[in-house]
XYZ file of C-alpha atoms in Angstrom:
663
model
C -35.046 -31.609 4.008
C -35.028 -34.696 6.236
C -33.544 -36.827 3.467
C -30.480 -34.556 3.421
C -29.505 -34.681 7.100
C -26.182 -36.314 6.154
C -25.327 -33.561 3.670
C -22.102 -32.682 5.485
C -20.718 -36.080 4.543
C -22.478 -36.581 1.224
C -21.666 -33.229 -0.311
C -18.330 -32.238 1.217
C -16.503 -33.968 -1.650
C -16.469 -33.101 -5.328
C -18.713 -34.369 -8.063
C -17.348 -35.451 -11.456
C -18.701 -33.539 -14.449
C -17.192 -35.355 -17.435
C -17.738 -39.060 -18.196
C -14.352 -40.429 -19.331
C -12.645 -43.255 -17.405
C -9.490 -41.495 -16.262
C -6.299 -42.939 -14.785
C -4.197 -43.044 -11.633
C -0.970 -41.201 -10.830
C 1.000 -39.350 -8.158
C 1.227 -35.561 -7.819
C 3.577 -33.435 -5.715
C 6.298 -36.078 -5.473
C 8.576 -33.082 -4.979
C 8.008 -29.289 -4.919
C 9.506 -28.968 -8.418
C 6.702 -31.190 -9.753
C 4.130 -28.498 -8.939
C 4.981 -24.995 -10.173
C 2.445 -22.201 -9.723
C 2.883 -18.794 -11.337
C 0.455 -15.974 -10.649
C -1.131 -14.151 -13.592
C -1.597 -10.441 -12.879
C -4.613 -8.332 -13.839
C -2.992 -7.472 -17.168
C -2.678 -11.177 -18.030
C 1.123 -11.282 -17.529
C 3.008 -13.989 -15.640
C 4.580 -12.384 -12.559
C 7.851 -14.314 -12.963
C 8.595 -12.393 -16.174
C 10.720 -9.234 -16.019
C 8.691 -6.031 -15.764
C 9.437 -2.772 -17.538
C 8.950 -0.930 -14.271
C 12.101 -2.260 -12.635
C 14.069 0.365 -10.813
C 16.965 1.644 -12.844
C 18.246 3.795 -10.055
C 17.557 2.537 -6.559
C 15.802 5.082 -4.402
C 17.761 6.172 -1.332
C 16.498 5.450 2.130
C 14.450 8.369 3.469
C 16.440 10.307 6.033
C 13.627 11.866 7.996
C 10.591 9.574 7.632
C 9.202 8.785 11.082
C 12.154 10.471 12.770
C 10.499 13.553 14.174
C 10.578 13.628 17.936
C 7.356 14.286 19.739
C 8.168 18.011 19.974
C 8.633 20.286 16.965
C 11.686 22.204 18.117
C 11.462 24.639 15.203
C 8.336 26.098 16.788
C 10.222 27.272 19.879
C 10.220 31.035 20.412
C 13.789 31.154 21.742
C 17.117 30.822 19.926
C 18.683 27.332 19.923
C 22.352 27.036 20.880
C 23.490 23.749 19.407
C 26.841 23.752 21.201
C 25.627 24.654 24.680
C 27.689 23.030 27.414
C 26.064 20.620 29.842
C 26.809 20.340 33.526
C 29.261 17.532 34.233
C 26.796 15.874 36.593
C 24.895 14.565 33.560
C 27.551 11.906 33.395
C 25.366 9.809 35.707
C 22.975 9.199 32.799
C 25.563 7.455 30.646
C 22.834 5.212 29.285
C 21.890 7.895 26.814
C 24.900 6.829 24.735
C 23.637 3.257 24.352
C 22.479 1.858 21.053
C 18.726 2.027 20.797
C 16.597 -1.057 20.275
C 14.237 0.907 18.077
C 14.545 1.012 14.300
C 18.078 1.453 12.978
C 17.108 4.526 11.001
C 16.839 6.409 14.274
C 20.542 6.128 14.922
C 21.449 8.608 12.189
C 19.797 11.467 13.969
C 20.581 10.537 17.560
C 23.295 13.125 18.206
C 21.286 15.947 16.758
C 18.241 14.930 18.781
C 20.252 14.962 22.028
C 21.628 18.420 21.317
C 18.119 19.684 20.733
C 16.882 18.149 23.994
C 19.764 19.728 25.901
C 18.977 23.073 24.299
C 15.345 22.826 25.354
C 16.216 22.196 29.003
C 18.834 24.921 28.927
C 16.460 27.455 27.402
C 13.354 26.652 29.446
C 15.118 26.176 32.780
C 17.443 28.566 34.545
C 20.984 27.360 35.141
C 20.405 26.542 38.824
C 17.221 24.509 38.179
C 18.891 22.645 35.341
C 21.814 21.721 37.572
C 19.526 20.614 40.418
C 17.527 18.457 37.978
C 20.720 16.678 36.948
C 21.701 16.165 40.594
C 18.226 14.763 41.330
C 18.486 12.351 38.403
C 21.964 11.213 39.493
C 20.796 10.695 43.048
C 17.935 8.465 41.924
C 20.221 6.394 39.697
C 22.869 6.012 42.383
C 20.325 4.731 44.897
C 18.967 2.229 42.367
C 22.430 1.096 41.323
C 23.461 0.600 44.934
C 20.298 -1.442 45.554
C 19.300 1.111 48.208
C 15.540 1.286 48.648
C 13.949 4.726 48.568
C 12.700 5.334 52.114
C 9.334 6.986 52.720
C 7.290 8.597 49.964
C 8.725 8.814 46.472
C 11.150 11.778 46.173
C 10.082 14.682 44.001
C 11.750 17.652 42.348
C 9.831 20.690 41.123
C 10.819 22.515 37.964
C 8.575 25.388 38.969
C 5.521 26.838 37.261
C 5.528 27.125 33.470
C 2.569 29.253 32.385
C 2.794 28.623 28.646
C 1.034 25.359 27.783
C 3.198 24.622 24.740
C 6.412 25.159 26.680
C 5.136 22.819 29.411
C 4.524 20.098 26.816
C 8.019 20.608 25.375
C 9.597 20.451 28.818
C 7.691 17.276 29.803
C 9.023 15.519 26.707
C 12.569 16.865 26.981
C 12.962 15.641 30.563
C 11.611 12.169 29.806
C 13.758 11.834 26.682
C 16.931 12.772 28.538
C 16.038 10.833 31.703
C 13.723 7.917 30.811
C 14.061 6.655 34.386
C 12.136 9.763 35.533
C 8.508 10.766 35.005
C 6.992 14.227 34.951
C 3.645 15.195 36.448
C 1.707 18.426 35.948
C 0.151 20.204 38.948
C -1.588 23.514 38.177
C 1.065 24.675 35.689
C 3.835 23.242 37.888
C 5.980 20.374 36.573
C 7.090 17.837 39.187
C 9.749 15.198 38.443
C 9.628 11.758 40.137
C 11.369 8.379 39.803
C 9.830 6.161 37.133
C 9.087 3.027 39.146
C 7.938 1.175 36.011
C 11.413 1.754 34.588
C 12.910 0.144 37.681
C 10.474 -2.779 37.434
C 11.406 -3.372 33.798
C 15.099 -3.369 34.746
C 14.386 -6.554 36.731
C 13.334 -8.235 33.465
C 15.708 -6.761 30.870
C 19.013 -4.938 30.821
C 19.090 -1.294 31.899
C 20.180 -0.385 28.384
C 17.006 -1.950 26.982
C 14.815 -0.302 29.615
C 16.420 3.080 28.910
C 15.841 2.779 25.164
C 12.330 1.377 25.586
C 11.080 4.324 27.642
C 12.701 6.784 25.236
C 10.876 5.015 22.417
C 7.610 5.019 24.363
C 7.718 8.746 25.058
C 8.760 9.762 21.517
C 5.646 8.143 19.953
C 7.190 8.161 16.496
C 4.760 7.273 13.718
C 5.208 3.735 12.305
C 8.211 3.055 14.555
C 8.961 -0.111 16.473
C 11.154 -1.260 19.343
C 12.850 -4.647 19.610
C 14.160 -6.231 22.800
C 17.293 -8.343 22.640
C 16.929 -11.974 21.446
C 15.789 -14.354 24.170
C 15.615 -18.173 24.273
C 13.674 -18.393 27.565
C 9.934 -18.735 26.941
C 8.932 -17.950 30.526
C 11.099 -14.844 30.526
C 9.614 -13.643 27.240
C 6.154 -14.242 28.656
C 7.018 -12.054 31.657
C 8.187 -9.237 29.359
C 5.026 -9.540 27.242
C 2.910 -9.430 30.402
C 4.691 -6.382 31.792
C 4.436 -4.317 28.606
C 0.799 -5.232 27.952
C -0.274 -4.692 31.550
C 1.395 -1.295 31.827
C 1.045 0.062 28.288
C -1.400 -2.258 26.511
C -3.680 0.611 25.503
C -0.774 2.311 23.754
C 1.342 -0.466 22.236
C 1.154 -4.110 21.203
C 3.819 -6.803 21.466
C 4.582 -9.762 19.219
C 7.262 -12.455 19.244
C 9.221 -13.333 16.123
C 11.918 -15.988 15.732
C 15.363 -14.626 14.935
C 17.231 -15.751 11.839
C 17.703 -19.526 12.328
C 14.279 -20.143 13.798
C 14.233 -23.829 12.819
C 17.056 -24.578 15.241
C 16.407 -26.710 18.305
C 16.329 -23.823 20.779
C 15.835 -20.682 18.696
C 16.343 -17.092 19.690
C 13.104 -15.109 19.689
C 12.766 -11.338 19.734
C 9.880 -9.334 21.191
C 8.846 -6.430 18.985
C 6.761 -3.498 20.259
C 4.702 -1.253 17.992
C 2.260 1.547 18.657
C -1.353 0.655 18.101
C -2.833 2.385 15.068
C -5.504 4.200 17.079
C -2.771 6.034 18.980
C -2.223 8.446 16.113
C -5.600 8.257 14.403
C -6.908 11.587 15.681
C -3.658 13.502 15.921
C -3.730 16.587 13.696
C -0.831 16.892 11.292
C 0.412 19.815 9.320
C 0.543 19.630 5.521
C 4.331 19.483 5.801
C 4.180 16.454 8.130
C 1.696 14.615 5.914
C 3.943 15.109 2.891
C 7.030 13.973 4.793
C 5.274 10.896 6.209
C 3.943 9.502 2.934
C 4.042 5.721 3.169
C 6.532 3.897 0.935
C 5.324 0.872 -1.036
C 7.666 -1.555 -2.779
C 6.374 -4.246 -5.142
C 8.253 -7.454 -5.920
C 7.794 -11.022 -7.089
C 8.331 -13.664 -4.418
C 9.586 -17.111 -5.406
C 9.361 -19.687 -2.640
C 9.920 -23.440 -2.561
C 8.263 -25.882 -0.137
C 7.391 -23.036 2.214
C 4.069 -21.902 3.626
C 3.307 -18.321 2.649
C 2.759 -16.995 6.178
C 6.004 -18.640 7.283
C 7.790 -16.902 4.396
C 6.266 -13.553 5.345
C 7.325 -13.988 8.966
C 10.928 -14.523 7.912
C 10.905 -11.571 5.486
C 9.377 -9.350 8.169
C 12.225 -10.125 10.567
C 14.886 -9.435 7.954
C 13.273 -6.124 6.929
C 12.374 -4.912 10.425
C 8.618 -4.777 9.776
C 5.684 -7.003 10.779
C 3.842 -9.574 8.593
C 0.773 -7.341 8.215
C 2.953 -4.828 6.322
C 2.873 -7.255 3.375
C -0.033 -7.456 0.957
C -0.735 -10.044 -1.716
C -3.400 -11.063 -4.217
C -3.797 -14.688 -3.126
C -2.340 -17.640 -1.231
C -0.157 -20.270 -2.833
C 0.538 -23.969 -2.175
C 3.203 -24.983 0.312
C 4.616 -28.144 -1.339
C 5.357 -26.401 -4.628
C 7.524 -23.800 -6.311
C 5.378 -20.670 -6.457
C 5.723 -17.192 -7.926
C 3.445 -14.418 -6.684
C 3.197 -10.639 -6.590
C 3.788 -8.918 -3.251
C 3.871 -5.368 -1.927
C 5.563 -4.366 1.325
C 5.052 -0.983 2.919
C 7.622 1.146 4.761
C 10.474 -0.609 2.920
C 12.393 0.945 0.017
C 13.492 -1.043 -3.053
C 17.124 -0.683 -1.998
C 16.431 -2.127 1.431
C 14.637 -5.114 -0.084
C 17.470 -5.734 -2.562
C 19.944 -5.826 0.328
C 18.428 -9.042 1.751
C 18.349 -11.012 -1.517
C 21.349 -13.177 -0.616
C 20.250 -13.767 2.973
C 16.841 -15.199 2.096
C 18.120 -17.642 -0.514
C 19.022 -20.125 2.248
C 15.322 -20.206 3.161
C 14.446 -21.223 -0.417
C 13.143 -17.762 -1.275
C 14.027 -15.210 -3.947
C 12.759 -11.698 -4.633
C 12.970 -9.934 -7.991
C 11.061 -7.434 -10.163
C 11.637 -4.993 -7.288
C 10.147 -1.535 -7.879
C 8.355 1.369 -6.213
C 4.547 1.503 -6.438
C 1.809 3.767 -5.074
C -0.344 1.344 -3.087
C -0.692 -2.116 -1.580
C -2.310 -5.178 -3.153
C -5.696 -6.581 -2.190
C -6.918 -10.171 -2.071
C -8.303 -11.225 -5.440
C -6.281 -8.653 -7.409
C -5.143 -11.158 -10.031
C -6.472 -12.747 -13.197
C -5.547 -16.294 -12.272
C -2.670 -18.762 -12.041
C -0.576 -20.768 -14.492
C 0.321 -24.345 -13.512
C 3.136 -26.638 -14.710
C 2.549 -30.034 -13.109
C 4.228 -33.430 -13.434
C 2.050 -36.457 -12.664
C 4.271 -39.487 -12.009
C 3.736 -43.241 -11.842
C 0.841 -43.231 -14.324
C -1.309 -46.376 -14.429
C -4.786 -47.533 -15.388
C -7.814 -47.418 -13.153
C -8.548 -50.705 -11.363
C -10.098 -53.270 -13.743
C -9.376 -51.052 -16.770
C -7.394 -52.933 -19.432
C -7.422 -50.195 -22.087
C -4.236 -48.640 -23.459
C -2.933 -46.149 -20.881
C -1.755 -43.630 -23.471
C -5.233 -43.579 -25.012
C -6.852 -43.100 -21.608
C -4.594 -40.111 -20.896
C -5.234 -38.439 -24.251
C -8.986 -39.072 -23.927
C -9.090 -37.487 -20.473
C -7.164 -34.354 -21.407
C -9.063 -33.749 -24.645
C -12.367 -34.251 -22.804
C -11.523 -31.701 -20.124
C -10.257 -29.216 -22.725
C -13.787 -28.811 -24.092
C -15.985 -29.605 -21.144
C -16.740 -27.328 -18.208
C -15.044 -28.345 -14.966
C -15.844 -27.334 -11.410
C -12.578 -25.921 -10.109
C -13.238 -23.724 -7.106
C -13.246 -26.389 -4.431
C -10.458 -26.150 -1.897
C -8.482 -29.379 -1.372
C -7.470 -30.466 2.098
C -3.761 -30.049 2.928
C -2.671 -33.043 5.018
C 0.997 -31.981 5.103
C 0.685 -30.141 8.417
C 3.597 -30.339 10.906
C 1.576 -28.892 13.782
C -1.335 -31.362 13.745
C -0.246 -32.880 17.046
C -0.355 -29.538 18.858
C -3.702 -28.635 17.291
C -5.243 -31.967 18.259
C -4.001 -31.513 21.817
C -5.642 -28.095 22.040
C -8.959 -29.364 20.643
C -8.962 -32.130 23.253
C -7.871 -30.040 26.258
C -8.354 -26.304 25.476
C -5.005 -25.901 27.250
C -3.530 -22.820 25.551
C -0.351 -22.802 27.663
C 0.369 -26.468 27.047
C -0.289 -26.120 23.345
C 2.091 -23.148 23.203
C 4.877 -25.367 24.522
C 4.199 -27.823 21.680
C 3.722 -25.321 18.861
C 6.904 -24.592 16.852
C 8.231 -21.047 17.195
C 8.006 -20.334 13.474
C 4.220 -20.896 13.481
C 3.664 -17.215 14.123
C -0.091 -16.953 13.641
C -0.921 -20.064 15.690
C 1.296 -18.873 18.525
C -0.189 -15.362 18.438
C -3.658 -16.836 18.845
C -2.602 -19.189 21.645
C -0.782 -16.420 23.520
C -3.935 -14.301 23.479
C -6.073 -17.204 24.705
C -3.563 -17.913 27.462
C -3.477 -14.240 28.469
C -7.217 -13.512 28.327
C -8.688 -16.985 28.883
C -11.059 -19.232 26.951
C -13.892 -16.705 27.194
C -15.774 -14.628 24.640
C -13.455 -11.699 25.370
C -10.439 -13.997 25.090
C -11.600 -15.253 21.714
C -12.127 -11.681 20.481
C -8.618 -10.714 21.593
C -7.239 -13.856 19.920
C -9.047 -12.881 16.710
C -7.440 -9.447 16.777
C -3.987 -10.980 17.297
C -4.115 -11.703 13.551
C -3.447 -8.911 11.047
C -6.497 -7.698 9.136
C -5.536 -9.444 5.891
C -5.291 -12.776 7.687
C -8.624 -12.283 9.477
C -10.307 -11.666 6.136
C -8.626 -14.744 4.695
C -10.151 -17.017 7.333
C -13.613 -15.541 6.764
C -13.188 -16.141 3.041
C -11.971 -19.695 3.720
C -15.161 -20.540 5.623
C -17.301 -18.893 2.955
C -15.485 -20.851 0.237
C -15.975 -24.109 2.128
C -19.733 -23.514 2.297
C -19.770 -22.514 -1.373
C -17.886 -25.691 -2.299
C -20.422 -27.890 -0.520
C -23.289 -25.927 -2.038
C -21.995 -26.578 -5.565
C -21.696 -30.304 -4.874
C -25.225 -30.348 -3.475
C -26.547 -28.361 -6.446
C -24.988 -30.697 -9.025
C -25.996 -33.829 -7.135
C -29.590 -32.581 -6.834
C -30.255 -31.060 -10.271
C -27.330 -32.134 -12.449
C -26.652 -29.939 -15.467
C -30.269 -28.755 -15.818
C -31.051 -25.100 -15.071
C -34.149 -25.208 -12.873
C -36.660 -22.822 -11.363
C -35.167 -20.907 -8.452
C -31.583 -21.096 -9.755
C -29.546 -17.918 -9.914
C -27.994 -17.062 -13.281
C -25.772 -14.246 -14.479
C -27.406 -12.161 -17.208
C -24.043 -11.421 -18.823
C -22.705 -14.044 -21.230
C -18.999 -13.424 -20.620
C -18.135 -12.982 -16.969
C -14.505 -12.698 -15.899
C -15.194 -11.223 -12.481
C -16.894 -12.348 -9.272
C -17.885 -8.826 -8.381
C -20.894 -8.238 -10.582
C -23.871 -6.480 -8.948
C -27.126 -8.021 -7.765
C -28.845 -6.321 -10.687
C -27.039 -8.715 -13.075
C -28.167 -11.812 -11.128
C -31.513 -13.235 -12.204
C -33.858 -15.749 -10.529
C -34.890 -18.445 -13.041
C -38.662 -18.759 -13.516
C -40.735 -21.876 -14.192
C -41.292 -20.727 -17.768
C -37.551 -20.211 -18.335
C -36.827 -23.705 -17.004
C -39.360 -25.212 -19.419
C -37.924 -23.284 -22.352
C -34.302 -24.178 -21.478
C -33.512 -20.452 -21.619
C -30.163 -20.670 -19.814
C -27.166 -23.010 -20.052
C -25.478 -24.496 -16.981
C -22.389 -22.283 -17.319
C -24.587 -19.242 -16.534
C -25.595 -20.615 -13.102
C -24.017 -18.872 -10.111
C -24.103 -19.473 -6.376
C -23.534 -16.859 -3.669
C -20.425 -16.605 -1.503
C -21.640 -15.674 1.989
C -22.109 -11.989 2.814
C -24.681 -9.341 3.682
C -25.343 -8.198 0.115
C -26.319 -11.415 -1.680
C -29.482 -13.384 -2.404
C -29.935 -17.140 -2.182
C -31.464 -19.535 -4.721
C -35.171 -20.211 -4.208
C -35.154 -23.961 -4.479
C -33.627 -26.868 -2.550
C -30.190 -25.241 -2.768
C -31.432 -22.127 -0.983
C -32.949 -24.317 1.748
C -29.603 -26.124 2.010
C -27.764 -22.850 2.634
C -30.136 -21.958 5.467
C -29.787 -25.368 7.093
C -25.989 -25.239 6.946
C -25.857 -21.743 8.467
C -28.267 -22.848 11.183
C -26.105 -25.862 12.055
C -23.061 -23.558 12.304
C -24.942 -21.060 14.500
C -24.970 -18.387 11.797
C -28.615 -18.378 10.765
C -29.029 -14.781 11.955
C -25.571 -13.573 10.923
C -25.597 -10.594 8.568
C -21.800 -10.751 8.168
C -21.505 -7.283 9.677
C -20.088 -7.690 13.183
C -18.691 -4.385 14.563
C -17.068 -5.996 17.631
C -15.000 -8.193 15.312
C -14.540 -5.454 12.689
C -16.190 -7.857 10.246
C -17.782 -6.418 7.116
C -18.253 -8.961 4.311
C -20.549 -8.014 1.400
C -20.308 -11.373 -0.392
C -20.271 -12.084 -4.144
C -21.299 -14.676 -6.746
C -19.299 -17.354 -8.540
C -20.108 -19.429 -11.581
C -20.344 -23.076 -10.567
C -18.505 -24.294 -13.674
C -15.257 -23.028 -15.195
C -12.942 -23.950 -18.075
C -9.163 -24.374 -17.819
C -7.335 -22.326 -20.464
C -4.248 -22.949 -22.599
C -4.070 -26.656 -21.807
C -0.960 -28.418 -23.118
C 0.744 -31.675 -22.191
C 3.706 -33.969 -22.881
C 4.171 -37.648 -22.097
C 7.625 -38.675 -20.871
C 9.424 -41.459 -19.073
C 9.627 -40.970 -15.345
C 13.426 -41.248 -15.194
C 13.925 -38.995 -18.230
C 12.211 -35.602 -18.490
C 13.004 -35.291 -22.231
C 9.978 -35.837 -24.454
C 10.127 -39.026 -26.514
C 10.111 -38.636 -30.279
C 7.090 -39.816 -32.210
C 7.050 -43.546 -32.856
C 9.449 -44.480 -30.051
C 8.419 -47.155 -27.583
C 7.181 -45.988 -24.156
C 6.918 -48.401 -21.278
C 3.522 -47.562 -19.749
C 4.700 -48.525 -16.276
C 7.188 -45.638 -16.256
C 5.067 -42.951 -17.890
C 4.861 -39.458 -16.479
C 2.699 -36.597 -17.687
C 3.741 -32.944 -17.807
C 0.581 -30.857 -18.051
C 0.259 -27.061 -18.158
C -2.850 -24.908 -17.961
C -4.228 -21.577 -16.730
C -7.030 -21.231 -14.187
C -9.045 -18.190 -13.184
C -8.626 -16.695 -9.711
C -10.161 -18.833 -6.930
C -9.815 -22.032 -9.016
C -7.747 -24.971 -7.767
C -5.424 -27.121 -9.857
C -5.920 -30.299 -7.830
C -9.634 -30.179 -8.584
C -8.879 -29.896 -12.300
C -6.474 -32.853 -12.031
C -9.086 -34.855 -10.146
C -11.564 -34.274 -12.972
C -8.991 -35.312 -15.582
C -7.830 -38.425 -13.750
C -11.122 -39.382 -12.029
C -8.974 -40.052 -9.000
C -8.930 -38.701 -5.421
C -5.608 -37.609 -3.974
């Protein structure tokens, strides 16, 4: 394939399919000129009211994820909820502070403390309990007075506890009541010591935050999170990140999120801590626990204006007290547009989502069609998208003297009946972080790039923080990859696969045109509405079938990269192999356990039709349609065009085919 060594340049752009002249114009003059509405799997526009709207808002769950680490109901002794506590416990006044963990925890705080007191009172004799409180007070007083502990770390023994379950309960009860202490087991004996990590954290954050953080850490509540107080100092936040990850990185993960007005000059940023999923993966649960901990899913329609989707999710996550990966969606939407799309958020009730409706309006977002559902969404779970687009400043192609109105009508009617290649992803040049990205590509300086990257660019900053922490090594790159939520990781894999597919289609059409040739892949089914048809329905065209013109061009498919696809057996198949080789992926099977990558691949038809095409001509300064027979000044014409596209199809490619004009 020596003649095709410049394929990256020659076939990275689109080919025209139809043969009309076209015209020039401007798209996306404002977000309201480009309105995208998702079409769900049932063929309904998601901005329409659904019959499943909640009539009665579900109450917030009172006990979800609120169980402390110990099941106190399993204790063999009688609980005394009003048992008095020795007055020396007054030294641990921090236990009355507001927790930085999820607000839902506050409802059960008093009850939880009574239970912890009961446990200590029932497992320890009165004298030991009193001595434990004195020991705790002594440690706190020395720390508060800045007095260093001389010699080896002081210890206090609670004695031998023969029953294993009671030992576990006692370990947890002590650490919950006194987070500044740790407990150590020695041959059935429980020894209490100062928690030096607690003291170290107190040098970075307030004692209140340290107290609440270690309570949170010991409780290990499923799906819970802890948030430190807002902080404007980047270096200080970095120190907190480093401390938590160094000490507890195998147990929890930390992420930074901008607080409410994150587009301010010097925004507040909060550090959120969550348990890693593997922490609870193998823990056995009773049937009662599993029923109580059923995950809540709330579906809604998101309207956003001139806002990147991941930026919108970051803001919603902060307002709802979750993380961006708790949201699922069927597809991405344009930034410079008004878009409507289906969303599902987990661990948030419909009522809680409704409560933030007013707050998010100032960020050009709205949520509606709010309702409870049983599961999350997956990428590709949609039928397509409906577009309402205004093309302004219409004019003839250079050296074309024909009537502009006739050119427009000719173009639209031609595309209505001809197949158009629509999958190709357009480049988005409206990127506010290009300067920071270019700096990183030139220097590989993760720390310097972090200082340039805006705070609201959550995913870019997460990647850079990992590279800064772990270095520009293979391990650092793996850690940076895992700083993204799973849905985002899959998106980037799909983006690369789509890019290769786009170039392959251009190469295929440039090489063979609309002929179906030997070695092409075709779908055996006439009507295909889905990309996920099996290999058994994909057929390799034979020489005899090419000669007999057995198949039409709309039956031709090309593979999207994955481990479960076959390639064409002609020049296009050779092209795929050369591209993968140039990108260092010639041996990649798209199953990479270290990256948790498992991509089966699929097939797409290379040509698609737009559906339900309609249009109106209007004057640019007046959106009302002119009545028939009225004069229209061609210099001020605008075109309002509406159409539906299947999933994975792009409106700008359709417009390019209509107008014969690059944007």
